[in-house]
């Protein structure tokens, strides 16, 4: 069974406040059955959220939203439940299994959508804010979750804010493992020079026997240089963009259009010398 550590997935304290807002964001790796490698972000005015309290002290969150005016709406469902017999509360829930089939002592988790679901799940989640109103309905929720569908390697990370003062970027982005250095290729062994056998030369009787023979020219092995392949570049119309620090696991959304002198640190991304910083652009190829 996969063991998931939330030490690098979530921060444990917040030192600032913001106005209550609703947002949803998830990023999935290629091969993930639910997200299929997509990165999705909905603002309050582009989505709707419904939260229901269900059996086993669980809650079900239904999200529908569109990323732009030309996209079809997406439909997602997130179920979270504490270990059986416990109450759902703010805190970390590690070693989650698929809800509602999680074993005793294990929390439940299941994120699905657009007709895709998982039979087996390894995951974890943290509830940063959970409040109820006078009717015992959820009035405010901030939750982060990590899911491995079918216990496979590709993962999906999601952040949900519902009428919450907890900012979306108050959490750390899970750092990606650094790739192992590739071994340096061995230099090719030198090719042996071709051996050219000289045929005996008959010397005429009226010529001195020690007449030097004309040198045989060495064969030429020069090859014509390969022509570089032509690159066909297509233009991309960006719709979303983020600055990401892979070493610290941080992500900051960028405003469009992107300036020519884009500075990720100036956009609010925390970075130290040597960190791997990249710009992720989501758009339409024209």
PDB file of C-alpha atoms in Angstrom:
ATOM      1  CA  UNK A   1       0.000   0.000   0.000  1.00  0.00           C
ATOM      2  CA  UNK A   2       1.254   3.492  -0.851  1.00  0.00           C
ATOM      3  CA  UNK A   3       2.131   5.693   2.107  1.00  0.00           C
ATOM      4  CA  UNK A   4       1.413   9.366   1.542  1.00  0.00           C
ATOM      5  CA  UNK A   5       2.986  12.081   3.673  1.00  0.00           C
ATOM      6  CA  UNK A   6       1.175  15.381   4.052  1.00  0.00           C
ATOM      7  CA  UNK A   7       4.193  17.132   5.556  1.00  0.00           C
ATOM      8  CA  UNK A   8       5.085  18.619   2.178  1.00  0.00           C
ATOM      9  CA  UNK A   9       1.537  18.747   0.862  1.00  0.00           C
ATOM     10  CA  UNK A  10      -0.007  21.209   3.292  1.00  0.00           C
ATOM     11  CA  UNK A  11       1.143  24.102   5.453  1.00  0.00           C
ATOM     12  CA  UNK A  12      -0.002  24.020   9.071  1.00  0.00           C
ATOM     13  CA  UNK A  13      -0.709  27.667   9.812  1.00  0.00           C
ATOM     14  CA  UNK A  14      -1.983  30.829   8.157  1.00  0.00           C
ATOM     15  CA  UNK A  15      -0.889  34.316   9.114  1.00  0.00           C
ATOM     16  CA  UNK A  16      -3.294  36.409   7.010  1.00  0.00           C
ATOM     17  CA  UNK A  17      -7.001  36.758   6.262  1.00  0.00           C
ATOM     18  CA  UNK A  18      -8.957  37.332   3.088  1.00  0.00           C
ATOM     19  CA  UNK A  19     -12.577  37.840   2.108  1.00  0.00           C
ATOM     20  CA  UNK A  20     -14.702  34.681   1.858  1.00  0.00           C
ATOM     21  CA  UNK A  21     -14.523  33.212  -1.643  1.00  0.00           C
ATOM     22  CA  UNK A  22     -15.238  30.005  -3.579  1.00  0.00           C
ATOM     23  CA  UNK A  23     -12.664  28.446  -5.894  1.00  0.00           C
ATOM     24  CA  UNK A  24     -11.716  25.022  -7.227  1.00  0.00           C
ATOM     25  CA  UNK A  25      -8.399  23.912  -8.689  1.00  0.00           C
ATOM     26  CA  UNK A  26      -6.891  20.538  -9.551  1.00  0.00           C
ATOM     27  CA  UNK A  27      -3.858  19.314 -11.450  1.00  0.00           C
ATOM     28  CA  UNK A  28      -3.435  15.737 -12.681  1.00  0.00           C
ATOM     29  CA  UNK A  29      -0.489  13.874 -14.122  1.00  0.00           C
ATOM     30  CA  UNK A  30      -0.653  12.098 -17.476  1.00  0.00           C
ATOM     31  CA  UNK A  31      -2.062   8.619 -16.988  1.00  0.00           C
ATOM     32  CA  UNK A  32      -4.400   9.628 -14.157  1.00  0.00           C
ATOM     33  CA  UNK A  33      -7.818   8.092 -14.848  1.00  0.00           C
ATOM     34  CA  UNK A  34      -9.898  11.018 -13.541  1.00  0.00           C
ATOM     35  CA  UNK A  35      -8.021  14.160 -14.592  1.00  0.00           C
ATOM     36  CA  UNK A  36      -6.309  12.674 -17.681  1.00  0.00           C
ATOM     37  CA  UNK A  37      -3.401  15.103 -17.366  1.00  0.00           C
ATOM     38  CA  UNK A  38      -5.607  18.204 -17.208  1.00  0.00           C
ATOM     39  CA  UNK A  39      -5.183  21.286 -15.042  1.00  0.00           C
ATOM     40  CA  UNK A  40      -8.553  22.839 -14.170  1.00  0.00           C
ATOM     41  CA  UNK A  41      -9.370  26.057 -12.342  1.00  0.00           C
ATOM     42  CA  UNK A  42     -12.816  27.575 -11.688  1.00  0.00           C
ATOM     43  CA  UNK A  43     -13.567  30.953 -10.184  1.00  0.00           C
ATOM     44  CA  UNK A  44     -16.732  31.739  -8.254  1.00  0.00           C
ATOM     45  CA  UNK A  45     -18.583  33.154 -11.258  1.00  0.00           C
ATOM     46  CA  UNK A  46     -17.764  30.149 -13.503  1.00  0.00           C
ATOM     47  CA  UNK A  47     -18.933  27.288 -11.281  1.00  0.00           C
ATOM     48  CA  UNK A  48     -21.572  26.066  -8.873  1.00  0.00           C
ATOM     49  CA  UNK A  49     -20.932  24.044  -5.687  1.00  0.00           C
ATOM     50  CA  UNK A  50     -23.402  21.873  -3.753  1.00  0.00           C
ATOM     51  CA  UNK A  51     -22.448  20.320  -0.406  1.00  0.00           C
ATOM     52  CA  UNK A  52     -24.491  17.586   1.331  1.00  0.00           C
ATOM     53  CA  UNK A  53     -23.915  15.808   4.631  1.00  0.00           C
ATOM     54  CA  UNK A  54     -24.301  12.045   4.225  1.00  0.00           C
ATOM     55  CA  UNK A  55     -23.997   8.799   6.186  1.00  0.00           C
ATOM     56  CA  UNK A  56     -20.866   7.837   8.138  1.00  0.00           C
ATOM     57  CA  UNK A  57     -20.400  11.549   9.013  1.00  0.00           C
ATOM     58  CA  UNK A  58     -19.254  12.193   5.429  1.00  0.00           C
ATOM     59  CA  UNK A  59     -19.855  15.122   3.100  1.00  0.00           C
ATOM     60  CA  UNK A  60     -20.386  15.098  -0.661  1.00  0.00           C
ATOM     61  CA  UNK A  61     -19.288  18.099  -2.740  1.00  0.00           C
ATOM     62  CA  UNK A  62     -20.627  18.428  -6.293  1.00  0.00           C
ATOM     63  CA  UNK A  63     -18.889  20.923  -8.609  1.00  0.00           C
ATOM     64  CA  UNK A  64     -19.916  21.979 -12.107  1.00  0.00           C
ATOM     65  CA  UNK A  65     -18.005  24.619 -14.019  1.00  0.00           C
ATOM     66  CA  UNK A  66     -16.525  25.855 -17.284  1.00  0.00           C
ATOM     67  CA  UNK A  67     -13.075  27.274 -17.941  1.00  0.00           C
ATOM     68  CA  UNK A  68     -14.191  29.528 -20.813  1.00  0.00           C
ATOM     69  CA  UNK A  69     -17.304  30.448 -22.763  1.00  0.00           C
ATOM     70  CA  UNK A  70     -16.634  27.878 -25.523  1.00  0.00           C
ATOM     71  CA  UNK A  71     -16.060  24.878 -23.230  1.00  0.00           C
ATOM     72  CA  UNK A  72     -18.645  22.329 -22.222  1.00  0.00           C
ATOM     73  CA  UNK A  73     -19.376  22.211 -18.481  1.00  0.00           C
ATOM     74  CA  UNK A  74     -17.475  19.679 -16.384  1.00  0.00           C
ATOM     75  CA  UNK A  75     -19.050  17.784 -13.496  1.00  0.00           C
ATOM     76  CA  UNK A  76     -16.968  16.610 -10.521  1.00  0.00           C
ATOM     77  CA  UNK A  77     -17.814  14.924  -7.206  1.00  0.00           C
ATOM     78  CA  UNK A  78     -15.653  14.832  -4.083  1.00  0.00           C
ATOM     79  CA  UNK A  79     -16.560  12.585  -1.123  1.00  0.00           C
ATOM     80  CA  UNK A  80     -14.623  12.734   2.159  1.00  0.00           C
ATOM     81  CA  UNK A  81     -15.328  10.852   5.379  1.00  0.00           C
ATOM     82  CA  UNK A  82     -13.482  10.395   8.693  1.00  0.00           C
ATOM     83  CA  UNK A  83     -12.676   6.922  10.053  1.00  0.00           C
ATOM     84  CA  UNK A  84     -15.913   5.169  10.981  1.00  0.00           C
ATOM     85  CA  UNK A  85     -17.184   6.240  14.389  1.00  0.00           C
ATOM     86  CA  UNK A  86     -15.386   9.616  14.282  1.00  0.00           C
ATOM     87  CA  UNK A  87     -16.569  13.120  13.385  1.00  0.00           C
ATOM     88  CA  UNK A  88     -15.334  15.050  10.377  1.00  0.00           C
ATOM     89  CA  UNK A  89     -13.291  18.020  11.607  1.00  0.00           C
ATOM     90  CA  UNK A  90     -10.403  20.287  10.698  1.00  0.00           C
ATOM     91  CA  UNK A  91      -7.133  18.380  10.494  1.00  0.00           C
ATOM     92  CA  UNK A  92      -5.142  15.874   8.444  1.00  0.00           C
ATOM     93  CA  UNK A  93      -6.516  12.517   7.247  1.00  0.00           C
ATOM     94  CA  UNK A  94      -3.790  10.247   5.892  1.00  0.00           C
ATOM     95  CA  UNK A  95      -3.953   6.766   4.372  1.00  0.00           C
ATOM     96  CA  UNK A  96      -7.401   7.360   2.871  1.00  0.00           C
ATOM     97  CA  UNK A  97      -9.169   4.589   0.959  1.00  0.00           C
ATOM     98  CA  UNK A  98     -12.070   4.652  -1.469  1.00  0.00           C
ATOM     99  CA  UNK A  99     -15.288   5.972   0.079  1.00  0.00           C
ATOM    100  CA  UNK A 100     -17.611   4.342   1.155  1.00  0.00           C
ATOM    101  CA  UNK A 101     -15.632   1.078   1.210  1.00  0.00           C
ATOM    102  CA  UNK A 102     -12.801   2.283   3.482  1.00  0.00           C
ATOM    103  CA  UNK A 103     -11.783  -0.102   6.257  1.00  0.00           C
ATOM    104  CA  UNK A 104     -12.143   0.550   9.973  1.00  0.00           C
ATOM    105  CA  UNK A 105      -9.669   3.131  11.202  1.00  0.00           C
ATOM    106  CA  UNK A 106      -9.173   4.540   7.685  1.00  0.00           C
ATOM    107  CA  UNK A 107     -10.637   7.792   6.322  1.00  0.00           C
ATOM    108  CA  UNK A 108     -12.637   7.729   3.101  1.00  0.00           C
ATOM    109  CA  UNK A 109     -11.922   9.684  -0.094  1.00  0.00           C
ATOM    110  CA  UNK A 110     -13.251   9.567  -3.658  1.00  0.00           C
ATOM    111  CA  UNK A 111     -12.861  12.218  -6.375  1.00  0.00           C
ATOM    112  CA  UNK A 112     -14.574  11.401  -9.673  1.00  0.00           C
ATOM    113  CA  UNK A 113     -16.143  13.205 -12.610  1.00  0.00           C
ATOM    114  CA  UNK A 114     -17.097  13.366 -16.275  1.00  0.00           C
ATOM    115  CA  UNK A 115     -18.104   9.694 -16.207  1.00  0.00           C
ATOM    116  CA  UNK A 116     -14.780   8.493 -14.764  1.00  0.00           C
ATOM    117  CA  UNK A 117     -14.435   6.797 -11.375  1.00  0.00           C
ATOM    118  CA  UNK A 118     -11.948   4.668  -9.396  1.00  0.00           C
ATOM    119  CA  UNK A 119     -12.390   1.180  -7.950  1.00  0.00           C
ATOM    120  CA  UNK A 120      -9.403   1.435  -5.572  1.00  0.00           C
ATOM    121  CA  UNK A 121      -7.849   4.583  -4.102  1.00  0.00           C
ATOM    122  CA  UNK A 122      -4.813   5.615  -2.102  1.00  0.00           C
ATOM    123  CA  UNK A 123      -5.033   9.199  -0.910  1.00  0.00           C
ATOM    124  CA  UNK A 124      -4.903  11.841   1.780  1.00  0.00           C
ATOM    125  CA  UNK A 125      -6.666  15.099   2.550  1.00  0.00           C
ATOM    126  CA  UNK A 126      -6.559  18.001   4.983  1.00  0.00           C
ATOM    127  CA  UNK A 127      -9.484  20.168   6.076  1.00  0.00           C
ATOM    128  CA  UNK A 128      -8.239  23.683   6.805  1.00  0.00           C
ATOM    129  CA  UNK A 129     -11.676  25.155   7.545  1.00  0.00           C
ATOM    130  CA  UNK A 130     -15.070  23.585   8.292  1.00  0.00           C
ATOM    131  CA  UNK A 131     -18.052  25.552   9.623  1.00  0.00           C
ATOM    132  CA  UNK A 132     -21.784  24.815   9.956  1.00  0.00           C
ATOM    133  CA  UNK A 133     -24.764  27.171  10.048  1.00  0.00           C
ATOM    134  CA  UNK A 134     -27.775  27.062  12.370  1.00  0.00           C
ATOM    135  CA  UNK A 135     -29.403  24.323  10.246  1.00  0.00           C
ATOM    136  CA  UNK A 136     -26.314  22.122  10.645  1.00  0.00           C
ATOM    137  CA  UNK A 137     -25.421  22.600   6.976  1.00  0.00           C
ATOM    138  CA  UNK A 138     -21.862  23.277   5.800  1.00  0.00           C
ATOM    139  CA  UNK A 139     -21.461  27.039   5.471  1.00  0.00           C
ATOM    140  CA  UNK A 140     -17.692  27.227   4.923  1.00  0.00           C
ATOM    141  CA  UNK A 141     -15.152  24.651   3.742  1.00  0.00           C
ATOM    142  CA  UNK A 142     -11.468  24.630   2.744  1.00  0.00           C
ATOM    143  CA  UNK A 143      -9.991  21.266   1.804  1.00  0.00           C
ATOM    144  CA  UNK A 144      -6.910  19.978  -0.032  1.00  0.00           C
ATOM    145  CA  UNK A 145      -6.654  16.405  -1.294  1.00  0.00           C
ATOM    146  CA  UNK A 146      -4.312  14.008  -3.087  1.00  0.00           C
ATOM    147  CA  UNK A 147      -5.557  10.895  -4.882  1.00  0.00           C
ATOM    148  CA  UNK A 148      -3.975   7.922  -6.654  1.00  0.00           C
ATOM    149  CA  UNK A 149      -6.648   6.202  -8.755  1.00  0.00           C
ATOM    150  CA  UNK A 150      -6.392   2.405  -8.980  1.00  0.00           C
ATOM    151  CA  UNK A 151      -3.319   2.802  -6.735  1.00  0.00           C
ATOM    152  CA  UNK A 152      -1.295   3.758  -9.814  1.00  0.00           C
ATOM    153  CA  UNK A 153       1.656   6.136  -9.895  1.00  0.00           C
ATOM    154  CA  UNK A 154       0.010   9.155 -11.642  1.00  0.00           C
ATOM    155  CA  UNK A 155      -1.530  11.440  -9.026  1.00  0.00           C
ATOM    156  CA  UNK A 156      -4.163  14.161  -8.847  1.00  0.00           C
ATOM    157  CA  UNK A 157      -3.945  17.140  -6.475  1.00  0.00           C
ATOM    158  CA  UNK A 158      -6.992  19.310  -5.731  1.00  0.00           C
ATOM    159  CA  UNK A 159      -7.843  22.439  -3.706  1.00  0.00           C
ATOM    160  CA  UNK A 160     -11.453  23.411  -2.892  1.00  0.00           C
ATOM    161  CA  UNK A 161     -12.649  26.629  -1.240  1.00  0.00           C
ATOM    162  CA  UNK A 162     -16.355  27.172  -0.442  1.00  0.00           C
ATOM    163  CA  UNK A 163     -17.276  30.511   1.206  1.00  0.00           C
ATOM    164  CA  UNK A 164     -13.845  30.292   2.835  1.00  0.00           C
ATOM    165  CA  UNK A 165     -11.366  32.924   4.043  1.00  0.00           C
ATOM    166  CA  UNK A 166      -8.472  30.510   3.412  1.00  0.00           C
ATOM    167  CA  UNK A 167      -6.729  31.643   0.185  1.00  0.00           C
ATOM    168  CA  UNK A 168      -6.182  29.053  -2.503  1.00  0.00           C
ATOM    169  CA  UNK A 169      -2.422  29.691  -2.541  1.00  0.00           C
ATOM    170  CA  UNK A 170      -2.038  29.385   1.222  1.00  0.00           C
ATOM    171  CA  UNK A 171      -1.066  25.758   0.627  1.00  0.00           C
ATOM    172  CA  UNK A 172       2.114  24.284  -0.741  1.00  0.00           C
ATOM    173  CA  UNK A 173       2.220  22.672  -4.122  1.00  0.00           C
ATOM    174  CA  UNK A 174       3.469  19.061  -3.737  1.00  0.00           C
ATOM    175  CA  UNK A 175       7.121  19.063  -4.919  1.00  0.00           C
ATOM    176  CA  UNK A 176       7.950  16.786  -7.780  1.00  0.00           C
ATOM    177  CA  UNK A 177      10.750  14.277  -7.204  1.00  0.00           C
ATOM    178  CA  UNK A 178      14.015  15.339  -8.763  1.00  0.00           C
ATOM    179  CA  UNK A 179      14.932  13.175 -11.764  1.00  0.00           C
ATOM    180  CA  UNK A 180      17.856  10.826 -11.334  1.00  0.00           C
ATOM    181  CA  UNK A 181      20.962  11.990 -13.220  1.00  0.00           C
ATOM    182  CA  UNK A 182      21.439  10.086 -16.443  1.00  0.00           C
ATOM    183  CA  UNK A 183      24.745   8.218 -16.769  1.00  0.00           C
ATOM    184  CA  UNK A 184      27.208   9.876 -19.101  1.00  0.00           C
ATOM    185  CA  UNK A 185      27.500   7.986 -22.382  1.00  0.00           C
ATOM    186  CA  UNK A 186      30.810   6.247 -22.990  1.00  0.00           C
ATOM    187  CA  UNK A 187      32.899   7.786 -25.789  1.00  0.00           C
ATOM    188  CA  UNK A 188      32.818   5.669 -28.960  1.00  0.00           C
ATOM    189  CA  UNK A 189      35.786   3.422 -29.497  1.00  0.00           C
ATOM    190  CA  UNK A 190      38.066   4.613 -32.318  1.00  0.00           C
ATOM    191  CA  UNK A 191      37.602   2.735 -35.558  1.00  0.00           C
ATOM    192  CA  UNK A 192      40.709   0.899 -36.788  1.00  0.00           C
ATOM    193  CA  UNK A 193      42.332   2.408 -39.848  1.00  0.00           C
ATOM    194  CA  UNK A 194      41.821   0.346 -42.997  1.00  0.00           C
ATOM    195  CA  UNK A 195      44.741  -1.843 -43.983  1.00  0.00           C
ATOM    196  CA  UNK A 196      45.701  -1.441 -47.643  1.00  0.00           C
ATOM    197  CA  UNK A 197      47.870  -4.169 -49.053  1.00  0.00           C
ATOM    198  CA  UNK A 198      50.408  -3.029 -51.632  1.00  0.00           C
ATOM    199  CA  UNK A 199      50.825  -5.110 -54.766  1.00  0.00           C
ATOM    200  CA  UNK A 200      54.414  -5.930 -55.830  1.00  0.00           C
ATOM    201  CA  UNK A 201      55.741  -3.661 -58.598  1.00  0.00           C
ATOM    202  CA  UNK A 202      57.828  -5.072 -61.347  1.00  0.00           C
ATOM    203  CA  UNK A 203      60.892  -2.952 -62.108  1.00  0.00           C
ATOM    204  CA  UNK A 204      62.223  -2.720 -65.618  1.00  0.00           C
ATOM    205  CA  UNK A 205      65.771  -3.903 -66.166  1.00  0.00           C
ATOM    206  CA  UNK A 206      66.961  -0.473 -67.290  1.00  0.00           C
ATOM    207  CA  UNK A 207      65.660   1.252 -64.130  1.00  0.00           C
ATOM    208  CA  UNK A 208      67.383   1.266 -60.750  1.00  0.00           C
ATOM    209  CA  UNK A 209      65.920  -1.320 -58.386  1.00  0.00           C
ATOM    210  CA  UNK A 210      65.524   1.164 -55.532  1.00  0.00           C
ATOM    211  CA  UNK A 211      63.175   3.464 -57.475  1.00  0.00           C
ATOM    212  CA  UNK A 212      60.685   4.770 -54.903  1.00  0.00           C
ATOM    213  CA  UNK A 213      57.092   3.828 -55.566  1.00  0.00           C
ATOM    214  CA  UNK A 214      54.460   6.554 -55.790  1.00  0.00           C
ATOM    215  CA  UNK A 215      52.496   6.827 -52.479  1.00  0.00           C
ATOM    216  CA  UNK A 216      48.990   5.463 -52.601  1.00  0.00           C
ATOM    217  CA  UNK A 217      46.479   8.149 -51.505  1.00  0.00           C
ATOM    218  CA  UNK A 218      44.597   7.333 -48.308  1.00  0.00           C
ATOM    219  CA  UNK A 219      40.817   6.843 -48.680  1.00  0.00           C
ATOM    220  CA  UNK A 220      38.616   9.746 -47.673  1.00  0.00           C
ATOM    221  CA  UNK A 221      35.921   9.130 -45.048  1.00  0.00           C
ATOM    222  CA  UNK A 222      34.416  12.616 -45.011  1.00  0.00           C
ATOM    223  CA  UNK A 223      30.625  12.731 -44.909  1.00  0.00           C
ATOM    224  CA  UNK A 224      28.311  15.511 -45.880  1.00  0.00           C
ATOM    225  CA  UNK A 225      26.933  17.271 -42.771  1.00  0.00           C
ATOM    226  CA  UNK A 226      23.317  16.426 -41.978  1.00  0.00           C
ATOM    227  CA  UNK A 227      20.843  19.186 -42.612  1.00  0.00           C
ATOM    228  CA  UNK A 228      18.974  20.253 -39.487  1.00  0.00           C
ATOM    229  CA  UNK A 229      15.298  19.324 -39.445  1.00  0.00           C
ATOM    230  CA  UNK A 230      12.931  22.179 -40.095  1.00  0.00           C
ATOM    231  CA  UNK A 231      10.789  23.147 -37.098  1.00  0.00           C
ATOM    232  CA  UNK A 232       7.206  24.102 -37.732  1.00  0.00           C
ATOM    233  CA  UNK A 233       6.042  26.377 -34.904  1.00  0.00           C
ATOM    234  CA  UNK A 234       2.351  26.948 -34.337  1.00  0.00           C
ATOM    235  CA  UNK A 235       0.993  29.879 -32.405  1.00  0.00           C
ATOM    236  CA  UNK A 236      -0.713  29.283 -29.034  1.00  0.00           C
ATOM    237  CA  UNK A 237      -3.505  31.421 -27.681  1.00  0.00           C
ATOM    238  CA  UNK A 238      -3.112  31.182 -23.861  1.00  0.00           C
ATOM    239  CA  UNK A 239      -6.177  30.922 -21.630  1.00  0.00           C
ATOM    240  CA  UNK A 240      -4.487  30.185 -18.254  1.00  0.00           C
ATOM    241  CA  UNK A 241      -0.922  30.494 -16.971  1.00  0.00           C
ATOM    242  CA  UNK A 242       0.938  29.719 -13.755  1.00  0.00           C
ATOM    243  CA  UNK A 243       4.432  30.233 -12.345  1.00  0.00           C
ATOM    244  CA  UNK A 244       5.527  27.005 -10.561  1.00  0.00           C
ATOM    245  CA  UNK A 245       8.469  26.305  -8.238  1.00  0.00           C
ATOM    246  CA  UNK A 246       9.013  22.528  -8.559  1.00  0.00           C
ATOM    247  CA  UNK A 247      11.524  22.392  -5.698  1.00  0.00           C
ATOM    248  CA  UNK A 248       9.386  24.215  -3.099  1.00  0.00           C
ATOM    249  CA  UNK A 249       6.057  23.015  -4.499  1.00  0.00           C
ATOM    250  CA  UNK A 250       4.551  26.486  -4.996  1.00  0.00           C
ATOM    251  CA  UNK A 251       2.237  27.750  -7.731  1.00  0.00           C
ATOM    252  CA  UNK A 252       1.056  31.303  -8.524  1.00  0.00           C
ATOM    253  CA  UNK A 253      -1.570  32.091 -11.214  1.00  0.00           C
ATOM    254  CA  UNK A 254      -0.611  34.746 -13.769  1.00  0.00           C
ATOM    255  CA  UNK A 255      -2.758  37.423 -15.385  1.00  0.00           C
ATOM    256  CA  UNK A 256      -3.154  37.440 -19.164  1.00  0.00           C
ATOM    257  CA  UNK A 257      -1.806  38.711 -21.450  1.00  0.00           C
ATOM    258  CA  UNK A 258       1.679  37.737 -20.270  1.00  0.00           C
ATOM    259  CA  UNK A 259       4.167  40.645 -20.233  1.00  0.00           C
ATOM    260  CA  UNK A 260       7.392  40.357 -22.247  1.00  0.00           C
ATOM    261  CA  UNK A 261       9.503  40.909 -19.113  1.00  0.00           C
ATOM    262  CA  UNK A 262       7.666  38.280 -17.004  1.00  0.00           C
ATOM    263  CA  UNK A 263       9.190  37.862 -13.537  1.00  0.00           C
ATOM    264  CA  UNK A 264       7.794  34.960 -11.489  1.00  0.00           C
ATOM    265  CA  UNK A 265       9.188  36.362  -8.239  1.00  0.00           C
ATOM    266  CA  UNK A 266       7.622  39.718  -9.036  1.00  0.00           C
ATOM    267  CA  UNK A 267       4.334  37.853  -9.549  1.00  0.00           C
ATOM    268  CA  UNK A 268       4.550  36.567  -5.971  1.00  0.00           C
ATOM    269  CA  UNK A 269       6.328  33.188  -6.419  1.00  0.00           C
ATOM    270  CA  UNK A 270       8.728  32.319  -3.624  1.00  0.00           C
ATOM    271  CA  UNK A 271      12.043  31.041  -5.033  1.00  0.00           C
ATOM    272  CA  UNK A 272      15.629  30.577  -3.889  1.00  0.00           C
ATOM    273  CA  UNK A 273      18.820  30.394  -5.974  1.00  0.00           C
ATOM    274  CA  UNK A 274      18.997  27.011  -7.684  1.00  0.00           C
ATOM    275  CA  UNK A 275      15.229  26.303  -7.550  1.00  0.00           C
ATOM    276  CA  UNK A 276      13.579  24.915 -10.674  1.00  0.00           C
ATOM    277  CA  UNK A 277      11.022  27.535 -11.774  1.00  0.00           C
ATOM    278  CA  UNK A 278       8.811  27.003 -14.798  1.00  0.00           C
ATOM    279  CA  UNK A 279       5.926  28.759 -16.505  1.00  0.00           C
ATOM    280  CA  UNK A 280       2.949  26.520 -17.365  1.00  0.00           C
ATOM    281  CA  UNK A 281       0.647  27.874 -20.071  1.00  0.00           C
ATOM    282  CA  UNK A 282      -2.721  26.371 -20.942  1.00  0.00           C
ATOM    283  CA  UNK A 283      -4.180  27.484 -24.234  1.00  0.00           C
ATOM    284  CA  UNK A 284      -5.444  26.703 -27.718  1.00  0.00           C
ATOM    285  CA  UNK A 285      -3.148  25.837 -30.632  1.00  0.00           C
ATOM    286  CA  UNK A 286      -4.011  27.846 -33.704  1.00  0.00           C
TER     287      UNK A 286
END
